[in-house]
GROMACS .gro file of C-alpha atoms in nm:
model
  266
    1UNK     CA    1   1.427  -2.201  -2.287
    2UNK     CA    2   1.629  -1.972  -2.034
    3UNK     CA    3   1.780  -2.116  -1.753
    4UNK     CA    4   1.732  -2.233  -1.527
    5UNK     CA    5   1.962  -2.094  -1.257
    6UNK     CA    6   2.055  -2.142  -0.918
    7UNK     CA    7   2.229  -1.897  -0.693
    8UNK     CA    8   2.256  -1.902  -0.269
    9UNK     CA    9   2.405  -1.639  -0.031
   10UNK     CA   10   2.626  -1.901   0.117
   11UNK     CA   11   3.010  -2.049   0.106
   12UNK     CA   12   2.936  -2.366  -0.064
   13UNK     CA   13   2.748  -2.528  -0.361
   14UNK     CA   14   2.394  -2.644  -0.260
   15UNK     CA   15   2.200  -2.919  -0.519
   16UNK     CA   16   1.859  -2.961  -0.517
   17UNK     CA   17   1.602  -3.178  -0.702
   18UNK     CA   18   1.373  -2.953  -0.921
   19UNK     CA   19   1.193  -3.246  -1.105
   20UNK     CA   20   1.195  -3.537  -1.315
   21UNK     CA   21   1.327  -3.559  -1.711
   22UNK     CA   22   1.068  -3.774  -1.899
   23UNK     CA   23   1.279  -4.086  -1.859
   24UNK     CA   24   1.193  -4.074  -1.456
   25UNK     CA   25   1.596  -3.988  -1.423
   26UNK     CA   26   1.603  -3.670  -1.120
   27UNK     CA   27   1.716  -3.348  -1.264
   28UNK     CA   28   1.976  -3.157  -1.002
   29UNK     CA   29   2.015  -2.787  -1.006
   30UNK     CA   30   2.329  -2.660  -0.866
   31UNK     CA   31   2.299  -2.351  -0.627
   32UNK     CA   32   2.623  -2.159  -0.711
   33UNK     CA   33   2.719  -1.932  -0.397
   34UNK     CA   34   2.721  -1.575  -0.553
   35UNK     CA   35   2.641  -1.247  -0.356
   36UNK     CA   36   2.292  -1.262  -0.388
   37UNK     CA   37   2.021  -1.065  -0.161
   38UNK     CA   38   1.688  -0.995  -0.135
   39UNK     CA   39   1.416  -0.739   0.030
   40UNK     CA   40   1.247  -0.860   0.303
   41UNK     CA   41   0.920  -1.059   0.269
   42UNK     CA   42   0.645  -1.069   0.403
   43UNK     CA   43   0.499  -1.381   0.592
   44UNK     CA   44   0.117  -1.298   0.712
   45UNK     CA   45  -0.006  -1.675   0.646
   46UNK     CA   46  -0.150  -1.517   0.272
   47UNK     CA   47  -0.075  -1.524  -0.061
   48UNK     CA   48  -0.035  -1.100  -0.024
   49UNK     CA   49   0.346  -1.134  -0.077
   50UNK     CA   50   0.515  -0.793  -0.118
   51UNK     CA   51   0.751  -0.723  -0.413
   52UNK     CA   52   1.114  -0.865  -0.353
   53UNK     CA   53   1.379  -0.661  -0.523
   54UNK     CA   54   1.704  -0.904  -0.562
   55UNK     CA   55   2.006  -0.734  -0.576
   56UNK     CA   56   2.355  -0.962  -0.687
   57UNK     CA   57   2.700  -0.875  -0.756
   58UNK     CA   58   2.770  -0.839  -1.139
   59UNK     CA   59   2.935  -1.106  -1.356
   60UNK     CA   60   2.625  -1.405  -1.395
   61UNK     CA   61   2.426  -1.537  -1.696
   62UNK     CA   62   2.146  -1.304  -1.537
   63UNK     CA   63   2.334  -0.982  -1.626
   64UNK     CA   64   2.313  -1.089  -2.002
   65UNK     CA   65   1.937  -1.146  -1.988
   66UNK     CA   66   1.897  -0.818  -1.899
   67UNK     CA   67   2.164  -0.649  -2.065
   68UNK     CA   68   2.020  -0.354  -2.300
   69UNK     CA   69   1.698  -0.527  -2.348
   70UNK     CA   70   1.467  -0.817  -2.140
   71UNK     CA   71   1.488  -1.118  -2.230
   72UNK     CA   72   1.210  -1.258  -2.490
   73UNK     CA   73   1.058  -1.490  -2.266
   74UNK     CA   74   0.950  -1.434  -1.919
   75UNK     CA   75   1.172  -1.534  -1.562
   76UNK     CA   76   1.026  -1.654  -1.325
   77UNK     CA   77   1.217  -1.666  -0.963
   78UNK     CA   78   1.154  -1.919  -0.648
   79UNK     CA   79   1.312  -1.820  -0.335
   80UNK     CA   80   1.376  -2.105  -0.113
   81UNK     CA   81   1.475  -2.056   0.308
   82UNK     CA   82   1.651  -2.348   0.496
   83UNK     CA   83   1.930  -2.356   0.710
   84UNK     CA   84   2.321  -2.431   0.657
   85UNK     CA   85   2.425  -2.779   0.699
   86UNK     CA   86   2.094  -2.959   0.702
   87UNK     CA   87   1.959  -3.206   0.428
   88UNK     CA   88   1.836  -3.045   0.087
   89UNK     CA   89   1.503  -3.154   0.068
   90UNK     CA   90   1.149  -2.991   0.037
   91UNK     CA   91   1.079  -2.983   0.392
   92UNK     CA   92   1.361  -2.847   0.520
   93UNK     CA   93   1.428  -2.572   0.238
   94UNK     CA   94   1.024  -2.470   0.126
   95UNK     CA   95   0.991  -2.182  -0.142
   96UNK     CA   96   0.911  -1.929   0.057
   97UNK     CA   97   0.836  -1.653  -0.261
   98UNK     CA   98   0.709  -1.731  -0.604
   99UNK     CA   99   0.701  -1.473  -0.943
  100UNK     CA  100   0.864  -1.350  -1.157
  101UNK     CA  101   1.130  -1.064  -1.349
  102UNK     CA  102   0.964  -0.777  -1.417
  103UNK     CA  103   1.271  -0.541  -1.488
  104UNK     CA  104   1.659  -0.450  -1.393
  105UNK     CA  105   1.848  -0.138  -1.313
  106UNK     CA  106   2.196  -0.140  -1.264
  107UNK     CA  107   2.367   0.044  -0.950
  108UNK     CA  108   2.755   0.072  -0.926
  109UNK     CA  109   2.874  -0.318  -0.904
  110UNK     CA  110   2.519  -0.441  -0.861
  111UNK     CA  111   2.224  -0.583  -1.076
  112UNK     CA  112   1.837  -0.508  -0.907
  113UNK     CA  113   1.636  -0.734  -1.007
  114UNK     CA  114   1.256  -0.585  -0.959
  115UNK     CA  115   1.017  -0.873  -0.897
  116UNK     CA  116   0.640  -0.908  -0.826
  117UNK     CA  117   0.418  -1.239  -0.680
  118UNK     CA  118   0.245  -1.460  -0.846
  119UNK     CA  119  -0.069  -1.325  -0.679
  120UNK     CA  120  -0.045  -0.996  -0.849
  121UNK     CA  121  -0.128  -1.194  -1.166
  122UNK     CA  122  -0.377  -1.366  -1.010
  123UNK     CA  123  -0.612  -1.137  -0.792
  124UNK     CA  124  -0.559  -0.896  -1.089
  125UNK     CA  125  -0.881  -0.712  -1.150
  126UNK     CA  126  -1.017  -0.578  -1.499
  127UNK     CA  127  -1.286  -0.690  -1.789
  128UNK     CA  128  -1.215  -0.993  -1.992
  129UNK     CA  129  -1.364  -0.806  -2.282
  130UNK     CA  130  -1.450  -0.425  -2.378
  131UNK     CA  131  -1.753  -0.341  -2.625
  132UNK     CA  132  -1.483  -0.197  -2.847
  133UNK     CA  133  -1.477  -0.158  -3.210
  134UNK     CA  134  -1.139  -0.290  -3.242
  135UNK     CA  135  -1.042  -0.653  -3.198
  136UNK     CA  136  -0.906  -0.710  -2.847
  137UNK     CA  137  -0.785  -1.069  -2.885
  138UNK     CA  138  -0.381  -1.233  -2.870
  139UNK     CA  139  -0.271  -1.204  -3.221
  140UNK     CA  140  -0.262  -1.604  -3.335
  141UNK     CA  141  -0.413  -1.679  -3.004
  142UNK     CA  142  -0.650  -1.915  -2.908
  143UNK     CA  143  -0.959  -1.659  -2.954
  144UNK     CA  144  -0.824  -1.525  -3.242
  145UNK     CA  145  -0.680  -1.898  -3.424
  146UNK     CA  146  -0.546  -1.684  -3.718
  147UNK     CA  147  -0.281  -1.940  -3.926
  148UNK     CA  148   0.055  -1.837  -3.750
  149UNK     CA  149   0.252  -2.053  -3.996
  150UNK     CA  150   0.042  -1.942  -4.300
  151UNK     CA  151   0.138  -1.599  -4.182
  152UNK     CA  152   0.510  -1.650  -4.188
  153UNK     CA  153   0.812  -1.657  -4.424
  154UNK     CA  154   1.158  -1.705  -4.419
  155UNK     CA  155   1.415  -1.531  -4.481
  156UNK     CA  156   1.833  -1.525  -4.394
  157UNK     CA  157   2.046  -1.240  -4.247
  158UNK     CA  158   2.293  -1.066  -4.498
  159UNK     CA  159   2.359  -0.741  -4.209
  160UNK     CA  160   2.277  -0.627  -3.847
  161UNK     CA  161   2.315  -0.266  -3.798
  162UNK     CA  162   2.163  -0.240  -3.382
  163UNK     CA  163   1.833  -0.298  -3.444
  164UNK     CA  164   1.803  -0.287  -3.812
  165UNK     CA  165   1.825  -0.627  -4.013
  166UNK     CA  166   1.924  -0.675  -4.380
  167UNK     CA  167   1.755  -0.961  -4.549
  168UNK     CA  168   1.824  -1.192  -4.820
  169UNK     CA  169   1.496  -1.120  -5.012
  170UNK     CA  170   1.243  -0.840  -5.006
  171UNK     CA  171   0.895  -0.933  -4.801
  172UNK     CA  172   0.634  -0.853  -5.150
  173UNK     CA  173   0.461  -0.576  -5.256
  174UNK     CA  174   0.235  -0.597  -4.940
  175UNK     CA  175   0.570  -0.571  -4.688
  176UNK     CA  176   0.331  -0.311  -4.508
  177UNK     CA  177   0.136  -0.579  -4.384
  178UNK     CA  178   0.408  -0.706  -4.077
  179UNK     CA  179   0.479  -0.373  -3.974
  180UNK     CA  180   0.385  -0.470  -3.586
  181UNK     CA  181   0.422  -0.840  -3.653
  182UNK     CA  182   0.715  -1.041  -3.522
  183UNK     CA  183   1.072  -1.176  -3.596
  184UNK     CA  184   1.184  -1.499  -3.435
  185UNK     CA  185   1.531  -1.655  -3.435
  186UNK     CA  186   1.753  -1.867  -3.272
  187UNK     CA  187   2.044  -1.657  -3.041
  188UNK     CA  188   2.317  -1.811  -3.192
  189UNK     CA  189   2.544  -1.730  -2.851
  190UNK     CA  190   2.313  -1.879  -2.621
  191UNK     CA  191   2.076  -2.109  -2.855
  192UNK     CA  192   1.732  -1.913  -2.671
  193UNK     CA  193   1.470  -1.858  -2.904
  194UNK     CA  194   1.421  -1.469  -2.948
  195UNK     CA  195   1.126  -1.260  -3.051
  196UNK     CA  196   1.104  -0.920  -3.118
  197UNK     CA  197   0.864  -0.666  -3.248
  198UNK     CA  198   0.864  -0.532  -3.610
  199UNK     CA  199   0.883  -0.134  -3.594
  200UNK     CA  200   0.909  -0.070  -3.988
  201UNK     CA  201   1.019  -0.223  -4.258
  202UNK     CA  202   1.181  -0.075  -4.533
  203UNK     CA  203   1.233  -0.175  -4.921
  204UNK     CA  204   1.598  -0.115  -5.041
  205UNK     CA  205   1.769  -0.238  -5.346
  206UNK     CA  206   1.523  -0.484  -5.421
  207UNK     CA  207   1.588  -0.659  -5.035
  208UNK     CA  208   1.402  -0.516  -4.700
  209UNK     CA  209   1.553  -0.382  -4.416
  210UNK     CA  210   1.364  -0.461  -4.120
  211UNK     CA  211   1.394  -0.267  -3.806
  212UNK     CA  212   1.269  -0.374  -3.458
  213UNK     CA  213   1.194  -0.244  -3.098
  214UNK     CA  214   1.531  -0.360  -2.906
  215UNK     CA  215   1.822  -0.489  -3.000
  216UNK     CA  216   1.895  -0.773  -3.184
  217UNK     CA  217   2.121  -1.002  -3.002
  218UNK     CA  218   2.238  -1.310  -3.134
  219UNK     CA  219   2.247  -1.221  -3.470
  220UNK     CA  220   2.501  -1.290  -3.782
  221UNK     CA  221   2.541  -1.305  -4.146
  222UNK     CA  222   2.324  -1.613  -4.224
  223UNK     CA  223   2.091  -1.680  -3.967
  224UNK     CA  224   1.741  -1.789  -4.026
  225UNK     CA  225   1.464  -1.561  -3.944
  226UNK     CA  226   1.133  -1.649  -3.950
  227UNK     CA  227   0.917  -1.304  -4.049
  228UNK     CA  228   0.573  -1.335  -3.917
  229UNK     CA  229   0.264  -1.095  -4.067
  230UNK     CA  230   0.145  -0.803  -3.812
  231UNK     CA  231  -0.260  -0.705  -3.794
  232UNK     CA  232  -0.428  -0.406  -3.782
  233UNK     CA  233  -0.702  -0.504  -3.505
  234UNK     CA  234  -0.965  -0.426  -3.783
  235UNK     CA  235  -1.155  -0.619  -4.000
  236UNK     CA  236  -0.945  -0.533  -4.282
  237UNK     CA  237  -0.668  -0.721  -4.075
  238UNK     CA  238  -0.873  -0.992  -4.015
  239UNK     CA  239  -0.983  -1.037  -4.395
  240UNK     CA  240  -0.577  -1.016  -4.478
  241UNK     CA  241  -0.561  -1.353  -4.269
  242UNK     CA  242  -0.861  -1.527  -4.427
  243UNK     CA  243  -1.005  -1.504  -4.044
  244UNK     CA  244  -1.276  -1.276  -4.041
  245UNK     CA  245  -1.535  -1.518  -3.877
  246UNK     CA  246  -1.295  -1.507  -3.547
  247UNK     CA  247  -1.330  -1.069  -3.538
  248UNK     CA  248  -1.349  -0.989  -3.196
  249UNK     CA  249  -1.446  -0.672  -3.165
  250UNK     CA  250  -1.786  -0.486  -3.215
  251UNK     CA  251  -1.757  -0.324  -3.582
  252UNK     CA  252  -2.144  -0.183  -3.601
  253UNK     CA  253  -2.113   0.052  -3.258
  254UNK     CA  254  -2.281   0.334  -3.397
  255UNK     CA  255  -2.083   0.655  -3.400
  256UNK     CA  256  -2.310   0.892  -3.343
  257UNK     CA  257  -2.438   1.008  -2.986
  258UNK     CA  258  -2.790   0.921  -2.938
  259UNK     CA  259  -2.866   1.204  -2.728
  260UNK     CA  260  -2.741   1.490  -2.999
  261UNK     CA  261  -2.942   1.712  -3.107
  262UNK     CA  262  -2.925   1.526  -3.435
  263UNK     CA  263  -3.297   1.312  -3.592
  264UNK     CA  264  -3.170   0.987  -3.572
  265UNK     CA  265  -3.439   0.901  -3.809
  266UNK     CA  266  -3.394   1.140  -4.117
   0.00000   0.00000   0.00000
């Protein structure tokens, strides 16, 4: 889990309630004053929020979130609006603007933070589902409810080169099969659980070398990885996971136009 954080644009440190633990004790987050800013907002009694852009001085735990890659999980940001010296409570400091991270750039001293409403996700138009050959669902999903743990192994880091990893064993005969699958581990800076995409994976000395898109933070000599098989989005792919019956796409579109000059009939 990342976070959370709390930041405010003022002198002083501000704590607020942000829920309950599951013994019923309050949890407090302390609102560190940092220079902090945002992009105005705006407030037309709708959920049509604009984007906020959030620009902060450098030198928090948010610059190493972004820092050469995003993080593997997604940020969310609430912006609350009260004023200086009365009670911290919900009424008199509401969230004003709820969403999330999309992306950073960094400008001179400053970290922008790009960030877009939670209505964006959720007036979002488009299809559930194509007529497409190829499968269209989440890869261990709940549509597609392929065996996620049948699909991984385990394996320890012996070297970290950027973003290609040494590891302790070679991944079989079939290590073709999690090209485009995923590698989770444990940051072992920060403890947050990363996950990263498998570009390639490469056979070397009888151990594989396996490289992935970004870098690989939080990495060192020893560290468990859990490898976890890629698919093709084909029914081969689906037959590789002993989940064929869960194929979402349309395999049998026919391939040839109907309105060629070709006999469809002989």
């Amino acid at each position: 889990m990342i976070g959370p954080y709390g930041f405010n644009n003022g002198e002083t440190t501000i704590d607020r309630k942000i829920g309950t633990n599951e013994l019923g004790e309050d949890i407090i987050l302390p609102f560190y004053p940092w220079p902090i800013k945002n992009s105005a907002i705006s407030h037309d009694g709708t959920l049509d929020k604009s984007d906020v852009t959030i620009s902060m001085s450098l030198g928090s735990e948010i610059d190493q979130l972004f820092l050469a890659y995003p993080p593997s999980q997604v940020v969310n940001l609430t912006i609350f609006e009260g004023h200086v010296g009365d009670p911290v409570t919900e009424e008199n400091y509401p969230a004003i603007w709820l969403g999330r991270i999309l992306g950073s750039t960094y400008k001179k001293n400053e970290i922008e933070l790009s960030c877009q409403p939670v209505s964006t996700s959720l007036k979002r138009p488009g299809l559930r589902r194509n007529y497409q050959i190829g499968c269209p669902h989440v890869l261990y999903g709940s549509q597609c409810r392929a065996s996620r743990a049948a699909a991984t192994v385990t394996r320890s880091v012996t070297s970290v080169t950027r973003n290609r990893i040494m590891v302790d064993a070679w991944l079989g005969a079939q290590f073709g099969l999690y090209i485009g699958g995923l590698l989770e581990w444990t940051n072992s800076d920060t403890g947050v659980r990363e996950l990263r995409t498998i570009a390639n994976v490469i056979n070397d000395s009888g151990t594989s070398v396996i490289v992935v898109r970004g870098i690989a933070r939080g990495l060192a000599a020893g560290t468990q990885l859990s490898v976890i098989r890629g698919c093709n989005r084909q029914m081969s792919g689906c037959n590789q996971h002993n989940n064929i019956h869960n194929y979402g796409g349309q395999p049998f579109i026919p391939l040839e136009n109907p309105l060629s000059s070709k006999n469809q009939f002989y």
